[in-house]
Coordinates of C-alpha atoms in Angstrom, one line a residue:
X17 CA 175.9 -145.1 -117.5
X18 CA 174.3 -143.4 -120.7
X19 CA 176.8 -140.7 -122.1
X20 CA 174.4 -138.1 -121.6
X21 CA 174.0 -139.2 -118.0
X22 CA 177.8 -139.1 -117.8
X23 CA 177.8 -135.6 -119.5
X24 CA 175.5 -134.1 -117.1
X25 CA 177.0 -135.8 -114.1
X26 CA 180.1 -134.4 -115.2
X27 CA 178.6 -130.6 -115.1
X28 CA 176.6 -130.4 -112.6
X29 CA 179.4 -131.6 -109.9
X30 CA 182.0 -128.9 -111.3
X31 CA 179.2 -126.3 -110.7
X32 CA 178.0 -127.7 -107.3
X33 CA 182.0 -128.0 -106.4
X34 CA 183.2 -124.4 -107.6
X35 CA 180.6 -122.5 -107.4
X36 CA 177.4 -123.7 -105.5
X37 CA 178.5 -126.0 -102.2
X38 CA 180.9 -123.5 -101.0
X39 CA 178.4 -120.6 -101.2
X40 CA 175.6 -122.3 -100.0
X41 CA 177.8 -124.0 -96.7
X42 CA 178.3 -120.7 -95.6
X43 CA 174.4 -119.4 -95.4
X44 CA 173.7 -119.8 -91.5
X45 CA 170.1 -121.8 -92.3
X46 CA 171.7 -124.0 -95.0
X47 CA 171.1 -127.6 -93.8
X48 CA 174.7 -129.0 -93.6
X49 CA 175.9 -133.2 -94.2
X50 CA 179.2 -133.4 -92.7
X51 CA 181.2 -136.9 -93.2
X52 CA 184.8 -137.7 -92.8
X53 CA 186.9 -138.0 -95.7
X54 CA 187.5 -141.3 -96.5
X55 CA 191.1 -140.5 -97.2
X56 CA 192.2 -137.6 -95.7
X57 CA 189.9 -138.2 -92.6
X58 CA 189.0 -134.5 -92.3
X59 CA 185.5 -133.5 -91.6
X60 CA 183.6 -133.2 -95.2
X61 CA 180.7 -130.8 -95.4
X62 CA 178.3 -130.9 -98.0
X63 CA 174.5 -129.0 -98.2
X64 CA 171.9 -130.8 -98.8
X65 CA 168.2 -130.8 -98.5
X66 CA 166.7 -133.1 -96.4
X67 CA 164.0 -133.1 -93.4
X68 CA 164.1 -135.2 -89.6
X69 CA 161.0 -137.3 -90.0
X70 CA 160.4 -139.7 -86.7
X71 CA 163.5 -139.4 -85.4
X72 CA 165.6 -140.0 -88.5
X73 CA 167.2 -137.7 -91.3
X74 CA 165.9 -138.4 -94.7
X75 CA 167.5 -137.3 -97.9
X76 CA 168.2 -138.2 -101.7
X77 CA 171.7 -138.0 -103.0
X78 CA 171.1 -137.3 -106.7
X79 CA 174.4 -138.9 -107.8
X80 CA 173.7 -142.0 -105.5
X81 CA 176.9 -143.9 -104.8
X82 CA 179.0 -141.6 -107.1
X83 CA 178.7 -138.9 -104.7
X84 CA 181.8 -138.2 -102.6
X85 CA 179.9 -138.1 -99.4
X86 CA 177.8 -141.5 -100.2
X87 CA 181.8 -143.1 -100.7
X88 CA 182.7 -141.7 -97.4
X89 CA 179.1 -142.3 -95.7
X90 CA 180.3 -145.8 -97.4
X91 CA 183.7 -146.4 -95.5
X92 CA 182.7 -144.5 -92.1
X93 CA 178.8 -144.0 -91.8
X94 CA 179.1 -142.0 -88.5
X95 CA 177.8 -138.2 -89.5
X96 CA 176.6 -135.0 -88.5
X97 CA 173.8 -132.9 -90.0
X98 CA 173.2 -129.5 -88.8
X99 CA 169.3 -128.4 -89.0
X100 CA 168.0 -125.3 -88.6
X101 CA 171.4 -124.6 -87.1
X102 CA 171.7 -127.2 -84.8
X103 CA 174.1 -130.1 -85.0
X104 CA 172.3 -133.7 -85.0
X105 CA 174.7 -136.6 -84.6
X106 CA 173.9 -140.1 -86.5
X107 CA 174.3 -142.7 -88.5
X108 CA 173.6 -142.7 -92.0
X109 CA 172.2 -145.7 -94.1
X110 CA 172.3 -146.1 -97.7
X111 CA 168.4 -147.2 -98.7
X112 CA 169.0 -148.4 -102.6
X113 CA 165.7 -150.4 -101.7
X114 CA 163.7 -147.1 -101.1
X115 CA 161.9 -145.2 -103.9
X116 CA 164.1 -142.0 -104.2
X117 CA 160.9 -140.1 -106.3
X118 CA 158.2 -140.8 -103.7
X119 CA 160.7 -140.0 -100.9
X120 CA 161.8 -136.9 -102.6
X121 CA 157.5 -135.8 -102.5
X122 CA 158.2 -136.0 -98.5
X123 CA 161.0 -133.3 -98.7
X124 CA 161.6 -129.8 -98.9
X125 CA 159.9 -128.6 -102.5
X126 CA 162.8 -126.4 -104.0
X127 CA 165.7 -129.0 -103.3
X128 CA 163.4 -132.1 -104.3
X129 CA 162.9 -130.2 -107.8
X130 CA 166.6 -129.6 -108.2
X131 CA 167.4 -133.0 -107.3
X132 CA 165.2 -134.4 -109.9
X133 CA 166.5 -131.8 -112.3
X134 CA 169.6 -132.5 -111.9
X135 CA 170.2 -136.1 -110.7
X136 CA 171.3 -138.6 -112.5
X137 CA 171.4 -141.9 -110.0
X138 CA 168.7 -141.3 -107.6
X139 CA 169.7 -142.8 -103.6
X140 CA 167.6 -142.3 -100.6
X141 CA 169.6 -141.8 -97.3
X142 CA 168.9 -142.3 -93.6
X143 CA 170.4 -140.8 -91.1
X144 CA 169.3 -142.3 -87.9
X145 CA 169.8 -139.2 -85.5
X146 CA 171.7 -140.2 -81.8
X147 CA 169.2 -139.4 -78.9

């Protein structure tokens, strides 16, 4: 990874861990990824923008597999994602095949353009949502 890639990685997860996740977790309409802690085993929730299309839960990680929840999506892919306050069940799949930039063009607007601001390893998730 580039140093400036590294360098912005680096700054934009201390801000989204100190000061943005935990703020924007506890908004009641914030749409919520929750995965289990691939050591501790504790429920890991993270916000995220992301839409259900067909049945599925689509959204871009925009640290791909250096994000903490892709590692635990990783070693246990069974998830929740809570919606419009409602808590979905699934299974998430990591699409590195998938063209992260057109898929973000499908999503909400204000998280797509932080997510390209911001990103610096591009990954398109799946969640494929239980019944």
């Amino acid at each position: 990874m580039p140093r400036r890639h590294h360098l912005k990685h680096r700054a934009v997860t201390l801000f989204q861990r100190r000061v943005g996740n935990p703020v924007l977790a506890r908004l009641p309409f914030q749409t919520l990824l929750e995965t289990t802690g691939r050591v501790s085993g504790l429920p890991r929730r993270t916000p995220v923008g992301g839409r259900i299309i067909g049945g599925a839960f689509w959204l871009v990680a925009e640290h791909g597999e250096r994000a903490q929840y892709v590692r635990n999506i990783k070693a246990d892919p069974r998830v929740r994602v809570r919606v419009g306050g409602h808590w979905h069940t699934g299974t998430a799949r990591l699409l590195p095949e998938d063209d992260p930039r057109a898929r973000l063009r499908s999503l909400p607007r204000f998280n797509s353009a932080a997510v390209r601001a911001f990103g610096t390893s591009l990954l398109t998730i799946r969640v494929d949502l239980d019944g």
